[in-house]
Short mmCIF file of C-alpha atoms in Angstrom, two decimals:
data_model
loop_
_atom_site.label_atom_id
_atom_site.label_comp_id
_atom_site.label_asym_id
_atom_site.label_seq_id
_atom_site.Cartn_x
_atom_site.Cartn_y
_atom_site.Cartn_z
CA UNK A 1 -31.44 -87.51 -148.49
CA UNK A 2 -32.43 -91.16 -148.95
CA UNK A 3 -35.78 -92.39 -147.70
CA UNK A 4 -35.87 -94.06 -144.22
CA UNK A 5 -36.23 -97.82 -144.59
CA UNK A 6 -37.63 -99.78 -141.64
CA UNK A 7 -36.04 -102.98 -142.93
CA UNK A 8 -32.52 -101.51 -142.79
CA UNK A 9 -33.11 -100.24 -139.22
CA UNK A 10 -34.22 -103.67 -138.09
CA UNK A 11 -31.07 -105.19 -139.65
CA UNK A 12 -28.80 -102.73 -137.80
CA UNK A 13 -30.52 -103.42 -134.48
CA UNK A 14 -30.23 -107.19 -134.94
CA UNK A 15 -26.54 -106.81 -135.84
CA UNK A 16 -25.86 -104.80 -132.67
CA UNK A 17 -27.74 -107.30 -130.51
CA UNK A 18 -25.75 -110.15 -132.07
CA UNK A 19 -22.48 -108.36 -131.28
CA UNK A 20 -23.53 -107.84 -127.65
CA UNK A 21 -24.47 -111.52 -127.37
CA UNK A 22 -21.10 -112.63 -128.76
CA UNK A 23 -19.21 -110.37 -126.31
CA UNK A 24 -21.30 -111.65 -123.40
CA UNK A 25 -20.61 -115.26 -124.32
CA UNK A 26 -16.91 -114.50 -124.67
CA UNK A 27 -16.59 -112.84 -121.26
CA UNK A 28 -18.72 -115.29 -119.29
CA UNK A 29 -18.04 -118.60 -121.01
CA UNK A 30 -14.36 -118.32 -121.95
CA UNK A 31 -12.35 -120.75 -119.77
CA UNK A 32 -10.33 -119.04 -117.06
CA UNK A 33 -6.57 -119.10 -117.55
CA UNK A 34 -3.75 -118.30 -115.17
CA UNK A 35 -3.55 -114.78 -116.60
CA UNK A 36 -7.26 -114.07 -116.23
CA UNK A 37 -8.07 -115.19 -112.69
CA UNK A 38 -8.64 -111.70 -111.29
CA UNK A 39 -12.25 -110.55 -111.54
CA UNK A 40 -12.77 -107.25 -113.36
CA UNK A 41 -15.23 -106.27 -110.61
CA UNK A 42 -14.30 -107.64 -107.17
CA UNK A 43 -17.15 -109.02 -105.10
CA UNK A 44 -16.54 -106.33 -102.47
CA UNK A 45 -16.67 -103.44 -104.95
CA UNK A 46 -20.16 -102.40 -103.92
CA UNK A 47 -19.76 -102.90 -100.16
CA UNK A 48 -20.33 -100.03 -97.78
CA UNK A 49 -16.91 -98.98 -96.36
CA UNK A 50 -15.96 -100.89 -93.22
CA UNK A 51 -15.94 -97.85 -90.92
CA UNK A 52 -19.49 -96.95 -91.96
CA UNK A 53 -20.67 -100.52 -91.38
CA UNK A 54 -19.04 -100.51 -87.95
CA UNK A 55 -20.68 -97.23 -86.94
CA UNK A 56 -24.10 -98.34 -88.19
CA UNK A 57 -23.74 -101.59 -86.22
CA UNK A 58 -22.73 -99.77 -83.04
CA UNK A 59 -25.61 -97.29 -83.33
CA UNK A 60 -27.99 -100.23 -83.08
CA UNK A 61 -26.04 -102.42 -80.64
CA UNK A 62 -25.23 -99.87 -77.94
CA UNK A 63 -28.88 -98.97 -77.24
CA UNK A 64 -29.66 -102.70 -76.94
CA UNK A 65 -26.93 -103.00 -74.30
CA UNK A 66 -28.27 -99.99 -72.44
CA UNK A 67 -31.92 -101.13 -72.59
CA UNK A 68 -30.95 -104.35 -70.86
CA UNK A 69 -28.53 -103.13 -68.21
CA UNK A 70 -28.32 -105.44 -65.16
CA UNK A 71 -30.55 -103.03 -63.21
CA UNK A 72 -28.83 -103.74 -59.90
CA UNK A 73 -25.64 -102.94 -57.98
CA UNK A 74 -22.45 -104.94 -58.54
CA UNK A 75 -22.52 -108.40 -56.93
CA UNK A 76 -21.20 -108.68 -53.39
CA UNK A 77 -17.80 -110.31 -52.95
CA UNK A 78 -17.59 -112.84 -50.14
CA UNK A 79 -13.94 -113.56 -50.91
CA UNK A 80 -11.77 -114.53 -53.90
CA UNK A 81 -11.30 -117.98 -55.35
CA UNK A 82 -7.96 -119.67 -54.74
CA UNK A 83 -6.00 -120.78 -57.80
CA UNK A 84 -7.03 -124.42 -58.13
CA UNK A 85 -5.54 -126.67 -60.81
CA UNK A 86 -8.04 -128.52 -62.97
CA UNK A 87 -8.67 -132.12 -61.95
CA UNK A 88 -10.95 -134.11 -64.30
CA UNK A 89 -10.97 -137.11 -61.98
CA UNK A 90 -12.20 -135.33 -58.86
CA UNK A 91 -15.70 -133.85 -58.55
CA UNK A 92 -15.20 -130.75 -56.41
CA UNK A 93 -17.91 -128.36 -55.22
CA UNK A 94 -18.27 -125.22 -57.32
CA UNK A 95 -16.95 -122.15 -55.45
CA UNK A 96 -19.73 -119.84 -54.28
CA UNK A 97 -18.25 -116.51 -53.20
CA UNK A 98 -20.55 -114.01 -54.93
CA UNK A 99 -24.02 -112.94 -53.92
CA UNK A 100 -26.98 -110.72 -54.81
CA UNK A 101 -30.28 -110.10 -53.09
CA UNK A 102 -33.23 -112.06 -54.47
CA UNK A 103 -34.61 -108.93 -56.12
CA UNK A 104 -31.29 -108.01 -57.74
CA UNK A 105 -30.75 -111.57 -58.95
CA UNK A 106 -34.22 -111.52 -60.52
CA UNK A 107 -33.46 -108.17 -62.19
CA UNK A 108 -30.22 -109.50 -63.67
CA UNK A 109 -31.91 -112.69 -64.85
CA UNK A 110 -34.68 -110.73 -66.57
CA UNK A 111 -32.19 -108.33 -68.18
CA UNK A 112 -30.12 -111.27 -69.46
CA UNK A 113 -33.17 -113.01 -70.92
CA UNK A 114 -34.56 -109.85 -72.52
CA UNK A 115 -31.17 -109.02 -74.08
CA UNK A 116 -31.09 -112.45 -75.72
CA UNK A 117 -34.62 -112.00 -77.00
CA UNK A 118 -33.78 -108.56 -78.35
CA UNK A 119 -30.73 -109.65 -80.33
CA UNK A 120 -32.67 -112.59 -81.74
CA UNK A 121 -35.36 -110.20 -82.98
CA UNK A 122 -33.09 -107.44 -84.31
CA UNK A 123 -31.69 -109.18 -87.37
CA UNK A 124 -32.74 -106.55 -89.92
CA UNK A 125 -31.55 -103.59 -87.87
CA UNK A 126 -28.36 -105.20 -86.49
CA UNK A 127 -26.66 -105.88 -89.81
CA UNK A 128 -23.44 -107.90 -89.48
CA UNK A 129 -20.25 -106.03 -90.37
CA UNK A 130 -18.30 -108.90 -91.90
CA UNK A 131 -17.91 -109.79 -95.56
CA UNK A 132 -19.43 -113.26 -96.15
CA UNK A 133 -16.77 -115.90 -96.76
CA UNK A 134 -13.88 -113.64 -95.73
CA UNK A 135 -11.43 -115.00 -93.18
CA UNK A 136 -8.53 -113.45 -91.34
CA UNK A 137 -6.67 -112.93 -88.09
CA UNK A 138 -7.59 -110.29 -85.51
CA UNK A 139 -5.56 -108.89 -82.63
CA UNK A 140 -5.17 -105.82 -80.43
CA UNK A 141 -1.98 -103.99 -79.51
CA UNK A 142 -0.66 -100.59 -78.55
CA UNK A 143 2.18 -98.95 -76.62
CA UNK A 144 4.66 -101.56 -75.30
CA UNK A 145 2.61 -104.37 -76.88
CA UNK A 146 3.16 -103.05 -80.41
CA UNK A 147 6.80 -104.19 -80.85
CA UNK A 148 5.77 -107.55 -79.39
CA UNK A 149 2.92 -107.83 -81.89
CA UNK A 150 5.20 -107.13 -84.86
CA UNK A 151 7.49 -110.00 -83.78
CA UNK A 152 4.44 -112.25 -83.42
CA UNK A 153 3.16 -111.18 -86.84
CA UNK A 154 6.50 -112.04 -88.39
CA UNK A 155 6.28 -115.48 -86.74
CA UNK A 156 2.83 -115.87 -88.29
CA UNK A 157 4.26 -115.14 -91.73
CA UNK A 158 7.28 -117.34 -91.02
CA UNK A 159 4.84 -120.22 -90.41
CA UNK A 160 3.53 -119.71 -93.96
CA UNK A 161 0.20 -118.07 -93.11
CA UNK A 162 -1.30 -115.74 -95.72
CA UNK A 163 -4.29 -114.66 -93.62
CA UNK A 164 -4.96 -110.91 -93.77
CA UNK A 165 -4.64 -109.26 -90.38
CA UNK A 166 -6.65 -106.52 -88.66
CA UNK A 167 -4.94 -104.95 -85.64
CA UNK A 168 -7.27 -102.97 -83.39
CA UNK A 169 -6.09 -100.18 -81.12
CA UNK A 170 -8.00 -98.62 -78.24
CA UNK A 171 -7.78 -95.01 -79.42
CA UNK A 172 -5.71 -92.56 -81.48
CA UNK A 173 -3.01 -92.40 -78.79
CA UNK A 174 -2.03 -96.00 -79.66
CA UNK A 175 -1.99 -95.42 -83.42
CA UNK A 176 1.62 -95.08 -84.59
CA UNK A 177 1.86 -93.62 -88.08
CA UNK A 178 5.08 -95.24 -89.29
CA UNK A 179 4.18 -98.68 -87.99
CA UNK A 180 0.60 -98.54 -89.28
CA UNK A 181 1.31 -96.89 -92.63
CA UNK A 182 4.63 -98.48 -93.58
CA UNK A 183 5.55 -101.53 -91.51
CA UNK A 184 2.29 -103.47 -91.13
CA UNK A 185 0.95 -103.15 -94.71
CA UNK A 186 4.08 -104.96 -95.95
CA UNK A 187 2.94 -107.88 -93.78
CA UNK A 188 -0.68 -107.67 -95.03
CA UNK A 189 -1.87 -106.12 -91.79
CA UNK A 190 -3.73 -102.89 -91.11
CA UNK A 191 -4.49 -100.78 -88.07
CA UNK A 192 -8.01 -99.84 -86.96
CA UNK A 193 -8.97 -97.63 -84.01
CA UNK A 194 -11.89 -98.78 -81.86
CA UNK A 195 -12.55 -95.32 -80.42
CA UNK A 196 -13.33 -94.11 -83.95
CA UNK A 197 -16.37 -96.38 -83.78
CA UNK A 198 -17.48 -96.51 -80.14
CA UNK A 199 -16.08 -93.23 -78.79
CA UNK A 200 -13.33 -92.64 -76.23
CA UNK A 201 -13.25 -94.37 -72.85
CA UNK A 202 -16.27 -96.56 -73.61
CA UNK A 203 -14.40 -99.88 -73.63
CA UNK A 204 -11.09 -100.62 -71.95
CA UNK A 205 -8.47 -103.33 -71.54
CA UNK A 206 -10.10 -106.79 -71.43
CA UNK A 207 -13.20 -105.50 -73.22
CA UNK A 208 -11.23 -104.69 -76.39
CA UNK A 209 -10.98 -108.29 -77.58
CA UNK A 210 -14.65 -109.06 -78.17
CA UNK A 211 -15.29 -105.70 -79.85
CA UNK A 212 -12.30 -106.16 -82.15
CA UNK A 213 -13.79 -109.51 -83.17
CA UNK A 214 -17.29 -108.08 -83.68
CA UNK A 215 -16.06 -105.05 -85.63
CA UNK A 216 -13.67 -106.98 -87.88
CA UNK A 217 -14.47 -107.48 -91.56
CA UNK A 218 -13.85 -111.24 -91.32
CA UNK A 219 -16.52 -113.92 -91.10
CA UNK A 220 -14.13 -116.65 -89.95
CA UNK A 221 -11.67 -115.38 -87.39
CA UNK A 222 -8.43 -116.54 -85.86
CA UNK A 223 -7.84 -114.52 -82.71
CA UNK A 224 -4.22 -114.09 -81.60
CA UNK A 225 -3.04 -112.02 -78.63
CA UNK A 226 -0.14 -109.66 -79.32
CA UNK A 227 2.23 -111.94 -77.38
CA UNK A 228 1.03 -115.17 -79.00
CA UNK A 229 2.17 -116.85 -82.22
CA UNK A 230 1.52 -120.10 -84.13
CA UNK A 231 3.91 -122.85 -85.16
CA UNK A 232 1.80 -123.71 -88.21
CA UNK A 233 -0.72 -122.08 -90.55
CA UNK A 234 -3.84 -121.13 -88.54
CA UNK A 235 -5.97 -121.06 -91.69
CA UNK A 236 -5.56 -124.83 -91.88
CA UNK A 237 -7.41 -125.08 -88.57
CA UNK A 238 -10.38 -123.28 -90.15
CA UNK A 239 -10.60 -126.03 -92.78
CA UNK A 240 -10.48 -128.87 -90.27
CA UNK A 241 -12.30 -130.47 -87.38
CA UNK A 242 -13.15 -129.53 -84.71
CA UNK A 243 -13.76 -126.03 -86.11
CA UNK A 244 -15.80 -127.06 -89.16
CA UNK A 245 -18.57 -128.71 -87.14
CA UNK A 246 -18.44 -126.45 -84.07
CA UNK A 247 -17.69 -122.91 -85.22
CA UNK A 248 -15.94 -122.02 -81.94
CA UNK A 249 -12.69 -123.55 -80.65
CA UNK A 250 -10.91 -122.46 -77.47
CA UNK A 251 -7.86 -123.60 -75.52
CA UNK A 252 -7.57 -124.34 -71.78
CA UNK A 253 -5.99 -122.54 -68.86
CA UNK A 254 -4.27 -124.32 -65.98
CA UNK A 255 -7.15 -123.73 -63.61
CA UNK A 256 -10.49 -125.22 -62.73
CA UNK A 257 -13.59 -123.24 -63.62
CA UNK A 258 -14.55 -120.68 -60.99
CA UNK A 259 -17.80 -119.40 -62.50
CA UNK A 260 -20.32 -118.66 -59.78
CA UNK A 261 -23.51 -120.70 -59.25
CA UNK A 262 -25.18 -117.28 -59.29
CA UNK A 263 -24.12 -116.77 -62.92
CA UNK A 264 -25.76 -120.03 -63.95
CA UNK A 265 -29.02 -119.05 -62.28
CA UNK A 266 -28.96 -115.65 -63.98
CA UNK A 267 -28.30 -117.23 -67.39
CA UNK A 268 -30.85 -120.01 -66.76
CA UNK A 269 -28.34 -122.83 -67.21
CA UNK A 270 -27.53 -125.90 -65.22
CA UNK A 271 -24.06 -125.51 -63.76
CA UNK A 272 -21.69 -128.06 -65.35
CA UNK A 273 -19.56 -130.44 -63.35
CA UNK A 274 -16.27 -128.97 -62.15
CA UNK A 275 -14.61 -131.95 -63.85
CA UNK A 276 -16.20 -131.19 -67.23
CA UNK A 277 -13.59 -128.77 -68.62
CA UNK A 278 -10.84 -126.35 -67.64
CA UNK A 279 -11.26 -122.61 -67.49
CA UNK A 280 -10.41 -120.81 -70.74
CA UNK A 281 -7.12 -119.27 -71.88
CA UNK A 282 -8.06 -116.99 -74.76
CA UNK A 283 -4.65 -115.97 -76.08
CA UNK A 284 -5.91 -117.72 -79.19
CA UNK A 285 -9.30 -118.97 -80.34
CA UNK A 286 -11.24 -119.62 -83.56
CA UNK A 287 -14.77 -118.40 -84.24
CA UNK A 288 -17.24 -118.15 -87.10
CA UNK A 289 -19.63 -115.21 -87.21
CA UNK A 290 -21.79 -117.16 -89.65
CA UNK A 291 -22.66 -119.68 -86.94
CA UNK A 292 -21.84 -117.79 -83.72
CA UNK A 293 -22.89 -114.17 -84.17
CA UNK A 294 -25.48 -114.40 -81.37
CA UNK A 295 -23.00 -115.92 -78.87
CA UNK A 296 -20.52 -113.18 -79.79
CA UNK A 297 -23.17 -110.54 -79.12
CA UNK A 298 -23.93 -112.12 -75.74
CA UNK A 299 -20.19 -112.26 -74.98
CA UNK A 300 -20.05 -108.56 -75.85
CA UNK A 301 -22.91 -107.95 -73.39
CA UNK A 302 -20.93 -109.80 -70.69
CA UNK A 303 -17.91 -107.62 -71.49
CA UNK A 304 -19.85 -104.34 -71.68
CA UNK A 305 -21.07 -105.02 -68.16
CA UNK A 306 -17.97 -107.00 -67.28
CA UNK A 307 -16.16 -104.66 -64.88
CA UNK A 308 -19.37 -103.95 -62.97
CA UNK A 309 -21.02 -107.41 -62.98
CA UNK A 310 -20.06 -110.30 -65.24
CA UNK A 311 -16.29 -110.60 -64.82
CA UNK A 312 -16.87 -111.21 -61.12
CA UNK A 313 -19.68 -113.68 -61.77
CA UNK A 314 -17.60 -115.68 -64.27
CA UNK A 315 -14.30 -115.86 -62.34
CA UNK A 316 -14.91 -114.72 -58.74
CA UNK A 317 -11.46 -113.18 -58.41
CA UNK A 318 -9.71 -116.26 -59.77
CA UNK A 319 -6.58 -116.18 -61.97
CA UNK A 320 -6.86 -114.03 -65.08
CA UNK A 321 -10.24 -112.47 -64.30
CA UNK A 322 -11.52 -110.60 -67.33
CA UNK A 323 -12.95 -111.50 -70.72
CA UNK A 324 -11.56 -115.03 -70.92
CA UNK A 325 -14.67 -116.93 -69.75
CA UNK A 326 -17.20 -114.86 -71.68
CA UNK A 327 -16.90 -116.70 -75.01
CA UNK A 328 -17.62 -120.27 -73.90
CA UNK A 329 -20.24 -119.22 -71.36
CA UNK A 330 -22.12 -117.15 -73.96
CA UNK A 331 -22.14 -120.07 -76.40
CA UNK A 332 -23.33 -122.42 -73.65
CA UNK A 333 -26.10 -120.04 -72.57
CA UNK A 334 -27.44 -120.01 -76.14
CA UNK A 335 -27.03 -123.74 -76.76
CA UNK A 336 -24.46 -123.11 -79.51
CA UNK A 337 -21.79 -125.75 -80.24
CA UNK A 338 -18.18 -125.27 -79.20
CA UNK A 339 -15.05 -127.34 -78.76
CA UNK A 340 -12.64 -126.86 -75.87
CA UNK A 341 -9.23 -128.42 -76.46
CA UNK A 342 -8.76 -130.99 -73.71
CA UNK A 343 -4.97 -131.37 -73.81
CA UNK A 344 -3.50 -129.51 -70.88
CA UNK A 345 -1.74 -126.21 -71.43
CA UNK A 346 1.95 -126.54 -70.60
CA UNK A 347 4.12 -123.96 -68.85
CA UNK A 348 7.51 -123.64 -70.53
CA UNK A 349 10.64 -121.97 -69.22
CA UNK A 350 14.04 -122.93 -67.87
CA UNK A 351 15.04 -124.95 -64.84
CA UNK A 352 16.26 -123.28 -61.68
CA UNK A 353 17.15 -124.51 -58.21
CA UNK A 354 13.56 -123.71 -57.19
CA UNK A 355 11.95 -125.58 -60.11
CA UNK A 356 10.65 -124.14 -63.37
CA UNK A 357 11.01 -120.46 -64.15
CA UNK A 358 8.13 -120.21 -66.61
CA UNK A 359 7.77 -117.43 -69.17
CA UNK A 360 5.33 -118.84 -71.72
CA UNK A 361 2.47 -121.27 -72.29
CA UNK A 362 2.31 -123.96 -74.98
CA UNK A 363 -1.06 -124.98 -76.46
CA UNK A 364 -1.71 -128.10 -78.53
CA UNK A 365 -2.91 -128.73 -82.07
CA UNK A 366 -6.73 -128.97 -81.87
CA UNK A 367 -6.93 -131.35 -84.84
CA UNK A 368 -4.82 -133.96 -83.06
CA UNK A 369 -6.65 -133.39 -79.77
CA UNK A 370 -10.01 -133.85 -81.54
CA UNK A 371 -8.83 -137.04 -83.23
CA UNK A 372 -8.02 -138.48 -79.80
CA UNK A 373 -11.20 -137.39 -78.02
CA UNK A 374 -13.29 -138.82 -80.86
CA UNK A 375 -11.73 -142.18 -79.95
CA UNK A 376 -12.57 -141.48 -76.29
CA UNK A 377 -8.87 -141.04 -75.52
CA UNK A 378 -8.53 -138.29 -72.96
CA UNK A 379 -4.91 -137.55 -72.13
CA UNK A 380 -6.09 -134.94 -69.65
CA UNK A 381 -7.24 -137.90 -67.53
CA UNK A 382 -4.53 -140.41 -68.45
CA UNK A 383 -1.44 -139.38 -70.43
CA UNK A 384 -0.64 -143.01 -71.20
CA UNK A 385 -3.59 -143.46 -73.59
CA UNK A 386 -1.80 -141.80 -76.53
CA UNK A 387 1.17 -139.75 -77.63
CA UNK A 388 0.86 -136.03 -76.94
CA UNK A 389 -0.28 -133.75 -79.79
CA UNK A 390 2.14 -131.33 -81.40
CA UNK A 391 2.32 -127.83 -80.00
CA UNK A 392 0.50 -125.27 -82.15
CA UNK A 393 0.56 -121.99 -80.17
CA UNK A 394 3.13 -120.30 -77.98
CA UNK A 395 1.78 -117.61 -75.66
CA UNK A 396 4.88 -115.74 -74.46
CA UNK A 397 2.96 -113.99 -71.73
CA UNK A 398 5.27 -113.36 -68.78
CA UNK A 399 7.18 -111.26 -69.38
CA UNK A 400 6.46 -109.86 -72.83
CA UNK A 401 9.48 -110.42 -75.06
CA UNK A 402 10.07 -106.72 -75.69
CA UNK A 403 13.76 -105.71 -75.82
CA UNK A 404 12.74 -102.20 -74.74
CA UNK A 405 10.99 -103.39 -71.59
CA UNK A 406 13.41 -105.16 -69.21
CA UNK A 407 13.50 -108.52 -70.97
CA UNK A 408 17.20 -108.73 -70.19
CA UNK A 409 18.79 -109.06 -66.76
CA UNK A 410 16.85 -109.13 -63.50
CA UNK A 411 13.92 -106.96 -64.63
CA UNK A 412 11.44 -109.80 -64.04
CA UNK A 413 11.42 -112.50 -61.39
CA UNK A 414 11.26 -115.16 -64.12
CA UNK A 415 14.59 -113.88 -65.58
CA UNK A 416 13.90 -115.59 -68.92
CA UNK A 417 17.17 -114.57 -70.60
CA UNK A 418 19.50 -115.51 -67.74
CA UNK A 419 21.11 -118.75 -66.64
CA UNK A 420 21.53 -119.36 -62.93
CA UNK A 421 25.14 -118.17 -63.14
CA UNK A 422 23.95 -114.81 -64.51
CA UNK A 423 25.11 -115.35 -68.10
CA UNK A 424 22.85 -115.09 -71.15
CA UNK A 425 20.80 -118.23 -71.72
CA UNK A 426 17.72 -119.66 -73.38
CA UNK A 427 14.27 -118.99 -71.97
CA UNK A 428 12.57 -122.23 -73.10
CA UNK A 429 14.44 -125.43 -72.32
CA UNK A 430 12.03 -127.18 -69.94
CA UNK A 431 10.10 -129.38 -69.60
CA UNK A 432 12.14 -131.20 -72.23
CA UNK A 433 9.21 -133.40 -73.33
CA UNK A 434 7.08 -130.31 -74.05
CA UNK A 435 9.83 -128.38 -75.85
CA UNK A 436 10.49 -131.49 -77.92
CA UNK A 437 6.91 -131.29 -79.20
CA UNK A 438 7.70 -127.98 -80.94
CA UNK A 439 9.20 -129.94 -83.83
CA UNK A 440 11.88 -127.30 -84.48
CA UNK A 441 13.87 -124.63 -82.65
CA UNK A 442 10.99 -122.21 -82.07
CA UNK A 443 12.82 -120.03 -79.58
CA UNK A 444 15.70 -119.42 -81.98
CA UNK A 445 13.23 -118.51 -84.74
CA UNK A 446 11.39 -116.14 -82.38
CA UNK A 447 14.59 -114.37 -81.39
CA UNK A 448 15.55 -114.11 -85.04
CA UNK A 449 12.35 -112.13 -85.61
CA UNK A 450 12.87 -110.09 -82.42
CA UNK A 451 16.38 -109.27 -83.70
CA UNK A 452 14.99 -108.17 -87.07
CA UNK A 453 12.41 -105.92 -85.38
CA UNK A 454 14.99 -104.47 -82.98
CA UNK A 455 17.55 -103.70 -85.67
CA UNK A 456 15.25 -102.60 -88.51
CA UNK A 457 12.61 -100.76 -86.48
CA UNK A 458 14.65 -99.45 -83.57
CA UNK A 459 13.39 -95.91 -84.19
CA UNK A 460 9.85 -96.85 -85.27
CA UNK A 461 8.01 -97.34 -81.97
CA UNK A 462 6.98 -94.53 -79.62
CA UNK A 463 7.87 -96.57 -76.55
CA UNK A 464 11.41 -97.08 -77.90
CA UNK A 465 12.08 -93.38 -78.51
CA UNK A 466 14.38 -92.97 -75.52
CA UNK A 467 15.89 -96.44 -75.65
CA UNK A 468 19.54 -96.69 -76.67
CA UNK A 469 21.38 -99.72 -78.01
CA UNK A 470 18.44 -102.13 -78.33
CA UNK A 471 19.70 -103.66 -81.56
CA UNK A 472 23.21 -103.96 -80.16
CA UNK A 473 21.99 -105.72 -77.00
CA UNK A 474 19.78 -108.15 -78.93
CA UNK A 475 22.61 -108.99 -81.31
CA UNK A 476 24.91 -109.55 -78.33
CA UNK A 477 22.36 -111.89 -76.73
CA UNK A 478 21.87 -113.69 -80.05
CA UNK A 479 25.62 -114.19 -80.40
CA UNK A 480 25.92 -115.66 -76.91
CA UNK A 481 22.87 -117.95 -77.10
CA UNK A 482 21.99 -118.86 -80.70
CA UNK A 483 24.99 -118.21 -82.97
CA UNK A 484 26.54 -121.60 -82.27
CA UNK A 485 25.56 -124.97 -80.79
CA UNK A 486 25.63 -125.61 -77.04
CA UNK A 487 25.60 -128.84 -75.06
CA UNK A 488 22.36 -127.89 -73.31
CA UNK A 489 20.42 -126.93 -76.46
CA UNK A 490 16.97 -128.57 -76.54
CA UNK A 491 16.33 -131.68 -78.63
CA UNK A 492 13.32 -131.72 -80.96
CA UNK A 493 12.06 -135.24 -81.36
CA UNK A 494 8.96 -134.70 -83.51
CA UNK A 495 8.78 -133.58 -87.10
CA UNK A 496 7.55 -129.98 -87.47
#
């Protein structure tokens, strides 16, 4: 055996180190080409699984909610607010139809203040769930809303959006295996069950929205109700003003604010003028968890104690009482920025002898609205100051456009699929100036997607199990209404 030579060993070690250095330089400094854009180790490879992050978050958040319960009975109702259309030119008194004793009001105020202090101080324990920089669309749906959501999702993809989608369901009873395992993944969407995180019967109905947002893996979120769909790519809104500088963008309802003066005392805010902004319509909104995590946590607090306390305080029995006012009010209470689209929401439907038979709402492009308000042009006060923005969202809210749920015939008083003579007709032909702002035949496109869902997934949904001839009826309606041109078809005057 040859003698061991230290010099040779040093040479071998240096050679190996040189080889490692060359490989390192090659992997890290070689220019990226089209065939090498995928990272060998994705930046999420070492993340804790989403479900575990959600459960850890909830284990910390729920006790914070419970520590700061309102500590008083539900507020007393002195009556319900009448539906009052928003008027920015008329300073009306704020409705005051909700009361608490002085002691109970003080208890609620202290609980509200201590909750805010607690979430501000719990940063290390209350670790955010989202992946930094990740963006996507979040929604909730189950039962009869699930077929409606799939049509909306197809409209989202039709608009060119590539945002990943997380669809939250209340509990396992709403999880449908074929839809969740086969249909939605092909559209880059996945199902998640809220009860798997929070337990059964903890949150219900209106409360689902805020918890779906909080538990999602996205940092920048487009929220879209199951019966809502965009006419453009929502991700483009995330790259534009007013979202970039505000971090929260909402759209308006028809009605004036009906938040109680009592709420503003409890939250230690000055009540805004009734002419300042409309109430909220949260079929769609945009939010960043990077900038607005604390307001979202406060909105969740309002929702957790919503049925017992805060829904009444924020709406006083007015139209749409529920979660819809919690987002803006939470941001306001914390002094966080937000932008409320000023352009009025428009009811769309078809003309009847009694006026407009409305079945959907049309919301405007926030980028165009922002461009006008930055020039101090407020069409909500004077429509003559500028041309109306394009429509960006359709919220087909009444009725839901579900072929398995009485959309045809006289099933709903709005009879969206019937002309006055009882024959099949379009739902959205009026007001003509609003429909013209769509830029293209949106209703025809929507029914094309409804037809695809009805004929390709007729046996997929639990709520369609005992329905017969859905595809046939939709195809019949399509043939009568959309297969050929008609003299009364809408005209689209703006480019899409």
